[in-house]
Every structure is written in C-alpha cells, then in structure tokens.
XYZ file of C-alpha atoms in Angstrom:
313
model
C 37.014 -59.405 -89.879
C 34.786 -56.670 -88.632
C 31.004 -57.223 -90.670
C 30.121 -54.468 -92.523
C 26.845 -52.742 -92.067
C 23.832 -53.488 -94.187
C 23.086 -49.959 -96.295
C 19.675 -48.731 -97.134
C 19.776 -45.532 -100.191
C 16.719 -43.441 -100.543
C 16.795 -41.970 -104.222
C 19.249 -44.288 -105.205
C 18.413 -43.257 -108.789
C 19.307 -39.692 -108.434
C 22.629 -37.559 -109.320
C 24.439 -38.377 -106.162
C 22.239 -41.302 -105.525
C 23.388 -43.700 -108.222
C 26.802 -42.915 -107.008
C 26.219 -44.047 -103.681
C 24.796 -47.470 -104.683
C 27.616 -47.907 -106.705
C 30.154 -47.052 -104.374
C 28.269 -48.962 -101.152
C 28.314 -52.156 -103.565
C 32.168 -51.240 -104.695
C 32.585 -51.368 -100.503
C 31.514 -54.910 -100.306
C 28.020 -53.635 -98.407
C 24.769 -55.282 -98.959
C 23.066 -52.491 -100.161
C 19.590 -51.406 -100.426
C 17.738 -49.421 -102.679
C 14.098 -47.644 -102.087
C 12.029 -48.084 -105.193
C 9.332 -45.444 -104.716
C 5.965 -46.486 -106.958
C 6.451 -42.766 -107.415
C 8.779 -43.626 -110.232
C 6.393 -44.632 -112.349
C 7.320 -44.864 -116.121
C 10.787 -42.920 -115.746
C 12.002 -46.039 -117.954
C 16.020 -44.541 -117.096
C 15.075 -44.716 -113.256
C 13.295 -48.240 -113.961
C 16.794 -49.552 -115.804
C 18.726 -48.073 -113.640
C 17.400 -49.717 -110.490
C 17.149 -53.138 -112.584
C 21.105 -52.546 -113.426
C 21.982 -52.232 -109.765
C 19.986 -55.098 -109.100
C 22.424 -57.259 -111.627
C 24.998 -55.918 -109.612
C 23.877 -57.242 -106.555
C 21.365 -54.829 -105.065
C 18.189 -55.654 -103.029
C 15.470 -53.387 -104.322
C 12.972 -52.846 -101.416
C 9.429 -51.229 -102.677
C 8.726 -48.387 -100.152
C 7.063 -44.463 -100.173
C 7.236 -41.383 -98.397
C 3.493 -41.671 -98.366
C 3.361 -44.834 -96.857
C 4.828 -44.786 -93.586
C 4.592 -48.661 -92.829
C 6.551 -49.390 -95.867
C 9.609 -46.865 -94.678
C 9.137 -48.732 -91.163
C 9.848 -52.139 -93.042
C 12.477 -50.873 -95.080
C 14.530 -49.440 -92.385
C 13.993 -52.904 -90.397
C 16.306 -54.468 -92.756
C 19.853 -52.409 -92.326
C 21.980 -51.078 -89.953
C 22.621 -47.691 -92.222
C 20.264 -45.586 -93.932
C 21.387 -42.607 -96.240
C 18.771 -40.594 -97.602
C 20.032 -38.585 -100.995
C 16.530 -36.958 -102.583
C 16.684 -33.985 -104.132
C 17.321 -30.592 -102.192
C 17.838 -28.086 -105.651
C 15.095 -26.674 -106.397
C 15.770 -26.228 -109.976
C 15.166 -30.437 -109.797
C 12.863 -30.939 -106.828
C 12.969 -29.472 -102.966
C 12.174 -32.667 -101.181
C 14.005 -31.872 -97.958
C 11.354 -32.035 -95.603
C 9.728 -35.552 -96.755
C 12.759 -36.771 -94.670
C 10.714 -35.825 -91.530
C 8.421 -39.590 -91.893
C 11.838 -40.731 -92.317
C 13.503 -39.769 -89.010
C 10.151 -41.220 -87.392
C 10.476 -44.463 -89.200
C 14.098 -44.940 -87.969
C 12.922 -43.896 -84.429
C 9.900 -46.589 -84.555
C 12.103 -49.596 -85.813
C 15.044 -48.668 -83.564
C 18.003 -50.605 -85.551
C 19.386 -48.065 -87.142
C 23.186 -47.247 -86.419
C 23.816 -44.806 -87.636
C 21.691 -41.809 -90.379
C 22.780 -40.103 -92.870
C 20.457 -37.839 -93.970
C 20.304 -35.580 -97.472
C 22.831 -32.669 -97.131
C 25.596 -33.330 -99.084
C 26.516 -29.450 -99.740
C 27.384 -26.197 -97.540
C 26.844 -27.015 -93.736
C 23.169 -25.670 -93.067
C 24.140 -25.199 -89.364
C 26.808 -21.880 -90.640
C 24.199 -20.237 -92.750
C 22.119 -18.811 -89.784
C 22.340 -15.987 -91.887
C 21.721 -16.607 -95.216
C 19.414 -14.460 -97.903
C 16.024 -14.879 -98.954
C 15.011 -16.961 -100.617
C 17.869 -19.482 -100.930
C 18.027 -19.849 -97.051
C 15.164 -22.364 -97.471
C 17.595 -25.026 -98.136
C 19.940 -24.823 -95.060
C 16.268 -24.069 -93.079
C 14.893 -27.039 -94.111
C 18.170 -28.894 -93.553
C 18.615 -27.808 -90.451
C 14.645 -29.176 -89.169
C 15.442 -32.385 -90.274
C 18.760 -32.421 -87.873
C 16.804 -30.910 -84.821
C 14.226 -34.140 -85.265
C 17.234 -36.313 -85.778
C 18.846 -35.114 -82.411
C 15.517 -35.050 -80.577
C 14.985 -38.533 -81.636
C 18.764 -39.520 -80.507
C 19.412 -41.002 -83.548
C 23.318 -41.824 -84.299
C 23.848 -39.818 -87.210
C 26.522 -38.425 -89.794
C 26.164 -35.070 -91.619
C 27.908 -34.774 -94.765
C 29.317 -31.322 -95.689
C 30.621 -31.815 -99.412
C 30.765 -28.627 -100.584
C 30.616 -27.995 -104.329
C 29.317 -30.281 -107.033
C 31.969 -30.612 -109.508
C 30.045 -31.597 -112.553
C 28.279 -27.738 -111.805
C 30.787 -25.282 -110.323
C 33.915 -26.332 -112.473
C 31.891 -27.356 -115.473
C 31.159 -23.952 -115.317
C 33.692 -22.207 -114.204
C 31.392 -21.334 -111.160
C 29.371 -19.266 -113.334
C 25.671 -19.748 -112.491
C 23.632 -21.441 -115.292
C 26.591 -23.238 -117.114
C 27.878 -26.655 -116.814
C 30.229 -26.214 -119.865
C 33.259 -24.227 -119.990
C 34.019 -21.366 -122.290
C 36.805 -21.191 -124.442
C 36.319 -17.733 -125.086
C 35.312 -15.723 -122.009
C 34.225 -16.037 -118.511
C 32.867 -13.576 -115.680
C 34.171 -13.336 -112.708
C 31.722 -13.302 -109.348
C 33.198 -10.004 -107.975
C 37.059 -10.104 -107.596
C 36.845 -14.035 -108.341
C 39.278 -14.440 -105.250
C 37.102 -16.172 -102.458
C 37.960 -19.759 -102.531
C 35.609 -22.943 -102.369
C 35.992 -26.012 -102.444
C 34.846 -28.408 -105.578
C 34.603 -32.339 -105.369
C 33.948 -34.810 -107.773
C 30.795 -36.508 -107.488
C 32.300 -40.136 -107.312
C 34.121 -38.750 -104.790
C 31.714 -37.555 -102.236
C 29.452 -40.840 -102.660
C 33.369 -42.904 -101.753
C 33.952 -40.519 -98.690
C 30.403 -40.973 -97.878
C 30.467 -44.947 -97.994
C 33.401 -45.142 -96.036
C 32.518 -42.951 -93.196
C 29.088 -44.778 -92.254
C 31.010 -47.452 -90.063
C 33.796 -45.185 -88.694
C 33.484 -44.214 -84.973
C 35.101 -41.021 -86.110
C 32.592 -40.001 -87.686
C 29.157 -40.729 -85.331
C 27.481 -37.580 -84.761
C 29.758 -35.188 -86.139
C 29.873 -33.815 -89.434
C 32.073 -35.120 -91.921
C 33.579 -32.248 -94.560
C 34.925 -33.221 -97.692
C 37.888 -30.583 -97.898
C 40.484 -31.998 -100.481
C 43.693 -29.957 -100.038
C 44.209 -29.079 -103.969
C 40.481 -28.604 -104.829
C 40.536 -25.484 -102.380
C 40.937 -23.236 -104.979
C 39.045 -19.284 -105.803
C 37.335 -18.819 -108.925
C 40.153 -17.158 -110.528
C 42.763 -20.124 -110.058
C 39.494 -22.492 -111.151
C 39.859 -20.172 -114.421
C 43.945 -20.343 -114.358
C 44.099 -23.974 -114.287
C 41.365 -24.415 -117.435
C 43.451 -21.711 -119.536
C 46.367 -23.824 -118.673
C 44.658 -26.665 -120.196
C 43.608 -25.269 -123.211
C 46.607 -22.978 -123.937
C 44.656 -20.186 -124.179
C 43.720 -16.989 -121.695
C 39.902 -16.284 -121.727
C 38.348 -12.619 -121.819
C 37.595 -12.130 -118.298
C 34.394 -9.471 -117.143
C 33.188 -9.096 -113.602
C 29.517 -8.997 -111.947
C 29.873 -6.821 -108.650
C 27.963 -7.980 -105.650
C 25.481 -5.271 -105.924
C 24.764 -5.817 -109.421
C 24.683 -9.962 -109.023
C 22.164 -9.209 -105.909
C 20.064 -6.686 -108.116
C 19.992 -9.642 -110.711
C 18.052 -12.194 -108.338
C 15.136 -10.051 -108.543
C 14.374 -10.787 -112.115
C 14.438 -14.954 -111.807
C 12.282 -16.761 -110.932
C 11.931 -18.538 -107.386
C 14.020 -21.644 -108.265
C 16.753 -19.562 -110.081
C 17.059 -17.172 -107.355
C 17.317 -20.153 -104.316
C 20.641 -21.003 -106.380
C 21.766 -18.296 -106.824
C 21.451 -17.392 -103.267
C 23.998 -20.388 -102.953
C 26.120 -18.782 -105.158
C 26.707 -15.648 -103.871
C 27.301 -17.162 -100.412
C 29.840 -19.321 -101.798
C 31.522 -16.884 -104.335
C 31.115 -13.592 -102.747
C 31.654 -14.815 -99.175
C 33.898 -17.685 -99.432
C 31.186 -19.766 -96.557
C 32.375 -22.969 -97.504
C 36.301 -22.043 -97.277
C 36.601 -19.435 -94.415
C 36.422 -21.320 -91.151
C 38.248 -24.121 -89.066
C 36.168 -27.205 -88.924
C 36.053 -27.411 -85.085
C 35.308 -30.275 -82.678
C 32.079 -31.363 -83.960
C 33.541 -32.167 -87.102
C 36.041 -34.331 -89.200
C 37.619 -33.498 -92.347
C 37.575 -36.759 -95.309
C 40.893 -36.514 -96.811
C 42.706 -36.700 -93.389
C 40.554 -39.708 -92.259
C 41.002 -41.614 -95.679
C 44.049 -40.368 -97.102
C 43.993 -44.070 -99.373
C 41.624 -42.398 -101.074
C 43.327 -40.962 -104.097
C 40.651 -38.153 -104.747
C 40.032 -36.270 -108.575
C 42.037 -33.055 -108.541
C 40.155 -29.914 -110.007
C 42.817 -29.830 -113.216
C 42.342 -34.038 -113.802
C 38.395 -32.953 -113.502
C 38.888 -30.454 -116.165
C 40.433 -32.809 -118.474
C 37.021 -34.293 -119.424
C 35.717 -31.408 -121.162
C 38.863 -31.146 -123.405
C-alpha cells in the first residue's frame, strides 16, 4: 500500500480552505494546518482550527512575515497547498505566496505545490481588463517563481464557485436566488462552468499524489455543470415551478457600470464579464499541459448544478 503524502494547508480556515482540511483528513492524509498569529481573536478561525485539531490535525504555528517559521513548516510534508484569499472583496493576498515558493525552494522536500488559484486559468487571460486582470497577473508571478525554482507543482483551474455564481444566478452581488426576476449578462448564452465547493477541495486532495497531474494543470470541468446562464436560470424555474421575469444588461452598458464601483467591486466584476460575456472558462480544449478532474476520478460522484439548487428551496 502506496503511503500517502503528508499535506501542509495555508489558510486552512478560509472558504475553500476549511474544505481542504476536511477533505485531506477524509483522504486518510496527515494533514497540516498553518496557524498564522495573524489570526488573532477571530474566535470562529480559533474554533475552527481547534475542531480540526479533534479531528486529527497537526496545527503548526507559522507567518508570512516570518520566513524561518514557513521554512520549518514546509520541512514537515511532502505537499503544500496554499488557499489564502485572492477576491478582493475579502483580501488580495496573492503575492505573499512569493516567501512561500522560497521557503519550499530552501527546505527542498516538497513534492509536489499547489499554490492558490483555484478559479479561471491566469495563464488564458493575457488579455484581460483593467482592473480585474490583477488577479490572473498576480497569479501568474507566483507560477513564473514556481517554475524558475523547479518546483513540482499542480495548478488548479476550478472555475466557478458554486455557493456565488448559482446562488446567484450568476448575477454579480447576489448569492441568493430570486423567485421573481433575474437579468441576464447579455444574451445569457455563454456557458461556464460551476462546481461545488466540497467538490473542488475532493478533486484537489486527490490529485496531489497522482503522476497525472505533476506540473500540469488540473481543470475541474464536470460534464452537466457546463451549463450558460440561461439554462442555470431554466433549471431553478424548473425547481420552483415558476418562470422568472427575465431583463438583460448589454455588454456596453455592464462595462459603462464598472466605472461607478469601487476598486474591489470592479476587479469582480471584471471576472464576470470575462466569464459571462466571453464564455473564457468554457471556450477552449484543455490541451497537453493539462488534465481534466472528472475523467481522472470518475468515482467521484460530483454535485450537479440542479442537486446544488435544491438547497435554497
């Protein structure tokens, strides 16, 4: 029986975080989690990390700011994925990953990286707008030290966020969905592709000791969750037996609208409008540097977007 690696999560409290603790612990991994003195008195984040402890977690005390202590916690696994905050409407943290990649490179046991992406592949938004282009920017630093350092690594591409794009039926700024009436990002007909959270921390988890999967990036592409706006909107009208009142935001009029945010807003809705006006995540053939998740692990029995839905019933 083949041992499996030893896992190290930085911001293992966070919204995909927690999820990756629990499913690297559901894996049978030992599992590590950073507990950053940043922290503090977030008493949630504090309970949190004391729950996963009870479930069999090492917590390992360690801080972007102190270098030696990333060095020491690295020393102690064979994986490290890092899963801080890239949204800027929480916290842009991207680049704090760069004392990272030189802490893996200085203790030289690492197998294999993971480092925070976890959404649209940075490396096919060359072309991006202002400001939002930050993210994939930023993203895409961190891989060039990664690569220059020759660390083994694993890129995850997972596309949309459930819990925000079909909470809201991808309508920027809402998580819940209407039973009344929804607007449709120009014609609604680009597809995307949505994935439950649990999901992409399971795909994740499984793909850190698969040969498959070293340096190349793994996209999370379930077959029924490839679905446009307007089919998002079909399949919660089905649920609810009802048709909503549909409107439409062209793609002049959604660009003119960016000017009025503020900088946070308009990063996301950069996203948006790359996602929903130009189908990026859905309109191109994953090609020989990468792997798609649901043909690797087809054991996996993934959420569908309708079975999603059914939670906000």
């Amino acid at each position: 029986m083949e041992t499996k690696s030893k896992v190290l999560i930085i911001g293992g409290t966070g919204y995909l975080g927690k999820r990756l603790v629990r499913a690297s612990l559901a894996q049978g991994h030992q599992t590590y989690v950073l507990n950053r003195p940043e922290i503090g008195v977030d008493i949630d984040k504090v309970q949190m990390l004391l729950g996963f402890k009870q479930q069999g977690a090492h917590l390992v005390s360690g801080s972007f700011n102190d270098y030696q202590s990333l060095v020491n916690a690295v020393k102690l696994v064979d994986v490290v994925i890092c899963a801080i905050s890239g949204v800027h409407i929480r916290s842009h943290q991207i680049l704090l990953q760069l004392n990272l990649v030189d802490a893996i490179k200085e203790a030289g046991n690492v197998k294999r990286f993971l480092p925070s992406e976890f959404g649209t592949d940075p490396a096919r938004m060359e072309n991006a707008i202002e400001p939002g282009r930050v993210t994939f920017d930023d993203k895409m630093v961190v891989r060039k030290a990664i690569e220059e350092a020759k660390i083994p690594f694993t890129y995850i591409s997972a596309n949309c966020f459930a819990g925000y794009f079909l909470g809201g039926l991808c309508q920027p700024g809402s998580i819940i969905p209407s039973r009344d009436s929804v607007v449709l990002l120009g014609d609604g007909n680009q597809k995307a592709i949505y994935v439950d959270e649990d999901d992409i921390a399971m795909y994740t988890i499984k793909a850190i000791d698969d040969p498959r999967t070293l340096n190349k990036t793994l996209y999370i592409r379930p077959p029924k969750n490839i679905l446009s706006q307007k089919e998002v909107v079909q399949v919660w009208e089905k649920l609810i037996g009802k048709e909503l009142k549909k409107s439409s935001i062209s793609k002049d009029d959604f660009l003119a609208s960016l000017k009025e945010q503020d900088y946070a807003q308009q990063v996301g809705l950069g996203h948006y409008y790359h996602v929903c006006y130009e189908g990026c995540l859905a309109n191109f053939e994953i090609g020989k540097n990468g792997v798609e998740a649901s043909e690797l692990y087809p054991e996996i029995k993934y959420t569908t977007v309708e079975d999603y839905m059914k939670r906000y019933l």
